[in-house]
Amino acid sequence: MKNNIFKIASLCSLIMTTSCVDIDTTPYDTDTDLTFWGKPNAAEIAINTCYPWLTNPHEIFYRDAMSDNAYSNKSDASYPAFIGNGTFTVEDGFVRGVWSGRYGGIRLCNKVLDNIDKVPGLSETLKKQYIGEAKVLRAISYYELVIRFGDIPYFTHTLTIPESQSIGRTPKETVINNILAELQEVLDNDMLPESYDANNLGRITKWGAMGMIARIHLSQNNWTELEKVTKQFMQDSGCELCSTYEEIFSPDNENSKEVIIDVQYARSVREHSNVLDMMPPTMGGYCVVAPLQSLVDDYIMLNGKQRTDDGSGWTLAHEFENRDPRLASTIVYHGHSYPGGSPIDTESGRDQAFTNGGATPTGYYTRKYYDYNLVAGGNGSGLNIIYLRYADILLMYAEAMAEQNKLTEEVWNKTIRPLRVRAGFTEAGALDFPSSKSKEELIDIVRRERRCELALEGLRYTDIIRWRIAEDVLNGNALGKYTGESGSIMMNGYRIIEKRKFDKNKHYLWPVPEAERLLNKNLGQNSNW
């Protein structure tokens, strides 16, 4: 049952409150510091306003469309389709939305940290906790900015208008070092509890702070430090994998021990409807973001072989048989169904691929994050959006060890093997450590495992950027399902969805939004933009 504080949202603002705060309370941002911060519950209200900025369904569901995992035909400026095909500019709406949204979240965290000492009657325990939460949430926003833009404005207090119009950019390395130091400070000073009661689910924990340290080290390929923090996490956190893959995203299994950081939602209280953007028309959806063939092809066979390997058993006529079970849990293909539903027909009718009316533009629909309550109610989903989960920690540890040529059978059995067992693999070829593989082959196995385990969770774009393979996977034709047809819109029988380009001299960093540079002449611009 969802009854924690993050479920009670104001009808007219993003402020999230406890039951003792009227939903019509004026947002503190429009109040004066003298009247707001003098209230006993000011710190609680203020820190709660920071959480909606952690992430959102729009960002998570659409980010894979910037990668070789998915495609979006939504050409609205607030969507990332232009990033995926390489045509985005300094005026791109999605890019500016990330910049302004993240700095909006940072501003709210800074207001908490600047003013929390003014709150009357606040216990030292809660004060320390709220400071820890604000610092972790701020670090998350800075992390999301620095991996996209490189050098960025960095500040730890609420800027005045003149300051915001004159501040320059801080080097990326300095920002990374600063947020890592601040996260470590949160851990060293025990600012956050290891868990919360039922009324406070969704708040940042000690393990959320440690998980973010790991994710930041991953983004910078800091393998030695990543090994240390993920190993400690695995030993101490008490986190566990869900018993089945589908359980992770089930409405009946939220707040499980696998979830480290998420954004909380609740049916009829705080909902999101973005999941409809990935579903077929016959189920109330209007599909504008859909998986690509490249993702489908990367799921291995039940025997552990890639589909193109000798002896894999794969055939085009039976392309979805004997595949990694996570494929069927993540993607809906012709004849496959959603849990409890009828088979989806992508070859005729309302759900037919490549037609108008909201049908899939690639031949596939997304199954992950399906919420049966959504169809029953027909409006919004109350399913929580996961930002970081334990499987990611295991994969980070495996990658750190592989990159250091330290991926042994012992490490494999703590990381890749349990993920595959949980997924439903049973054959030795998939479960046993491939001892004959080279370092490079093991790295490739871990990367593929990461892609398939975390598919469509908003992480693939960041991965191909840090691996520096974007120019390899984001140039050329993005393909949809095989139809066997020929013609100018086909490639070897596969439907060409769009022509993509990635300029390695330019696109590894996003441009500073032109609208921001007009407001602040000191921001400068990234190379070749």
CSV table of N, CA and C in Angstrom, one decimal, residues 30-87:
chain,number,residue,atom,x,y,z
A,30,THR,N,6.9,31.2,-3.2
A,30,THR,CA,6.2,32.5,-3.4
A,30,THR,C,6.0,33.3,-2.1
A,31,ASP,N,6.4,32.6,-1.0
A,31,ASP,CA,6.4,33.2,0.3
A,31,ASP,C,7.7,34.0,0.6
A,32,THR,N,7.7,34.8,1.6
A,32,THR,CA,9.0,35.5,1.9
A,32,THR,C,9.7,34.6,2.9
A,33,ASP,N,11.0,34.7,2.9
A,33,ASP,CA,11.8,33.9,3.8
A,33,ASP,C,11.4,34.1,5.3
A,34,LEU,N,11.0,35.4,5.6
A,34,LEU,CA,10.6,35.7,7.0
A,34,LEU,C,9.3,34.9,7.4
A,35,THR,N,8.4,34.8,6.5
A,35,THR,CA,7.1,34.1,6.8
A,35,THR,C,7.2,32.6,6.7
A,36,PHE,N,8.0,32.2,5.7
A,36,PHE,CA,8.1,30.7,5.5
A,36,PHE,C,9.0,30.0,6.4
A,37,TRP,N,10.3,30.4,6.5
A,37,TRP,CA,11.3,29.7,7.2
A,37,TRP,C,11.0,29.7,8.8
A,38,GLY,N,10.2,30.6,9.2
A,38,GLY,CA,9.8,30.7,10.6
A,38,GLY,C,8.8,29.7,11.0
A,39,LYS,N,8.3,28.9,10.1
A,39,LYS,CA,7.3,27.8,10.4
A,39,LYS,C,7.9,26.5,10.8
A,40,PRO,N,7.4,25.8,11.8
A,40,PRO,CA,8.0,24.6,12.3
A,40,PRO,C,8.2,23.5,11.3
A,41,ASN,N,7.2,23.5,10.3
A,41,ASN,CA,7.3,22.4,9.3
A,41,ASN,C,7.9,22.9,8.0
A,42,ALA,N,8.6,24.0,8.0
A,42,ALA,CA,9.2,24.6,6.8
A,42,ALA,C,10.2,23.6,6.1
A,43,ALA,N,11.1,23.0,6.9
A,43,ALA,CA,12.1,22.2,6.4
A,43,ALA,C,11.6,21.0,5.7
A,44,GLU,N,10.5,20.4,6.3
A,44,GLU,CA,9.9,19.2,5.7
A,44,GLU,C,9.3,19.5,4.4
A,45,ILE,N,8.5,20.6,4.3
A,45,ILE,CA,7.9,21.0,3.1
A,45,ILE,C,8.9,21.3,2.0
A,46,ALA,N,10.0,22.1,2.4
A,46,ALA,CA,11.0,22.5,1.5
A,46,ALA,C,11.8,21.3,0.9
A,47,ILE,N,12.2,20.3,1.7
A,47,ILE,CA,12.9,19.2,1.2
A,47,ILE,C,12.0,18.3,0.3
A,48,ASN,N,10.7,18.3,0.6
A,48,ASN,CA,9.8,17.5,-0.2
A,48,ASN,C,9.6,18.1,-1.6
A,49,THR,N,9.8,19.4,-1.7
A,49,THR,CA,9.7,20.0,-3.0
A,49,THR,C,10.8,19.7,-3.9
A,50,CYS,N,11.9,19.2,-3.4
A,50,CYS,CA,13.1,18.9,-4.2
A,50,CYS,C,13.0,17.5,-4.9
A,51,TYR,N,12.2,16.6,-4.4
A,51,TYR,CA,12.1,15.3,-4.9
A,51,TYR,C,11.5,15.2,-6.3
A,52,PRO,N,10.5,15.9,-6.7
A,52,PRO,CA,10.0,15.8,-8.1
A,52,PRO,C,11.0,16.1,-9.1
A,53,TRP,N,12.1,16.8,-8.7
A,53,TRP,CA,13.2,17.1,-9.7
A,53,TRP,C,14.2,16.1,-9.8
A,54,LEU,N,14.1,15.0,-9.1
A,54,LEU,CA,15.1,13.9,-9.2
A,54,LEU,C,15.1,13.3,-10.6
A,55,THR,N,14.0,12.9,-11.1
A,55,THR,CA,13.8,12.5,-12.5
A,55,THR,C,12.3,12.4,-12.7
A,56,ASN,N,11.9,12.0,-13.9
A,56,ASN,CA,10.5,11.9,-14.2
A,56,ASN,C,10.3,10.9,-15.3
A,57,PRO,N,9.1,10.4,-15.5
A,57,PRO,CA,8.8,9.4,-16.6
A,57,PRO,C,9.2,9.9,-18.0
A,58,HIS,N,8.9,11.2,-18.2
A,58,HIS,CA,9.2,11.8,-19.6
A,58,HIS,C,10.7,11.6,-19.9
A,59,GLU,N,11.5,11.9,-18.9
A,59,GLU,CA,13.0,11.8,-19.1
A,59,GLU,C,13.4,10.3,-19.2
A,60,ILE,N,13.0,9.5,-18.3
A,60,ILE,CA,13.4,8.1,-18.3
A,60,ILE,C,12.9,7.3,-19.5
A,61,PHE,N,11.6,7.4,-19.9
A,61,PHE,CA,11.1,6.7,-21.0
A,61,PHE,C,11.6,7.1,-22.3
A,62,TYR,N,12.0,8.4,-22.5
A,62,TYR,CA,12.4,8.9,-23.8
A,62,TYR,C,13.9,8.9,-24.0
A,63,ARG,N,14.7,8.8,-22.9
A,63,ARG,CA,16.1,8.9,-23.0
A,63,ARG,C,16.7,7.8,-23.9
A,64,ASP,N,16.1,6.6,-23.9
A,64,ASP,CA,16.6,5.6,-24.8
A,64,ASP,C,16.5,5.9,-26.2
A,65,ALA,N,15.5,6.8,-26.6
A,65,ALA,CA,15.4,7.2,-28.0
A,65,ALA,C,16.5,8.0,-28.5
A,66,MET,N,17.4,8.5,-27.6
A,66,MET,CA,18.6,9.2,-28.0
A,66,MET,C,19.7,8.2,-28.3
A,67,SER,N,19.4,6.9,-28.1
A,67,SER,CA,20.4,5.8,-28.3
A,67,SER,C,20.0,4.9,-29.4
A,68,ASP,N,20.8,3.8,-29.5
A,68,ASP,CA,20.4,2.7,-30.5
A,68,ASP,C,19.4,1.7,-29.9
A,69,ASN,N,18.9,2.0,-28.7
A,69,ASN,CA,17.9,1.1,-28.2
A,69,ASN,C,16.5,1.4,-28.7
A,70,ALA,N,16.2,2.7,-29.0
A,70,ALA,CA,14.8,3.1,-29.3
A,70,ALA,C,14.8,4.2,-30.3
A,71,TYR,N,13.6,4.5,-30.8
A,71,TYR,CA,13.3,5.6,-31.7
A,71,TYR,C,12.0,6.3,-31.3
A,72,SER,N,12.0,7.6,-31.4
A,72,SER,CA,10.8,8.4,-31.2
A,72,SER,C,10.5,9.2,-32.4
A,73,ASN,N,9.2,9.1,-32.8
A,73,ASN,CA,8.7,9.9,-33.9
A,73,ASN,C,8.0,11.2,-33.5
A,74,LYS,N,8.2,11.5,-32.2
A,74,LYS,CA,7.7,12.7,-31.6
A,74,LYS,C,8.6,13.9,-31.9
A,75,SER,N,8.2,14.8,-32.8
A,75,SER,CA,9.1,15.8,-33.2
A,75,SER,C,8.9,17.1,-32.5
A,76,ASP,N,8.1,17.1,-31.4
A,76,ASP,CA,7.9,18.2,-30.5
A,76,ASP,C,9.3,18.6,-29.9
A,77,ALA,N,9.5,19.9,-29.8
A,77,ALA,CA,10.8,20.4,-29.3
A,77,ALA,C,11.2,19.9,-27.9
A,78,SER,N,10.2,19.5,-27.1
A,78,SER,CA,10.5,19.1,-25.8
A,78,SER,C,10.8,17.6,-25.7
A,79,TYR,N,11.0,16.9,-26.8
A,79,TYR,CA,11.3,15.5,-26.9
A,79,TYR,C,12.7,15.3,-27.5
A,80,PRO,N,13.4,14.2,-27.3
A,80,PRO,CA,14.8,14.1,-27.7
A,80,PRO,C,15.0,13.4,-29.1
A,81,ALA,N,14.0,13.4,-29.9
A,81,ALA,CA,14.2,12.7,-31.2
A,81,ALA,C,15.4,13.3,-32.0
A,82,PHE,N,15.6,14.6,-31.9
A,82,PHE,CA,16.6,15.3,-32.7
A,82,PHE,C,18.0,14.9,-32.2
A,83,ILE,N,18.1,14.6,-30.9
A,83,ILE,CA,19.4,14.1,-30.3
A,83,ILE,C,19.7,12.7,-30.9
A,84,GLY,N,18.7,11.9,-31.0
A,84,GLY,CA,18.9,10.5,-31.5
A,84,GLY,C,19.3,10.5,-32.9
A,85,ASN,N,18.8,11.4,-33.8
A,85,ASN,CA,19.2,11.4,-35.2
A,85,ASN,C,20.3,12.4,-35.5
A,86,GLY,N,20.8,13.1,-34.5
A,86,GLY,CA,21.9,14.0,-34.7
A,86,GLY,C,21.7,15.3,-35.3
A,87,THR,N,20.4,15.7,-35.3
A,87,THR,CA,20.1,17.0,-36.0
A,87,THR,C,19.8,18.1,-35.0
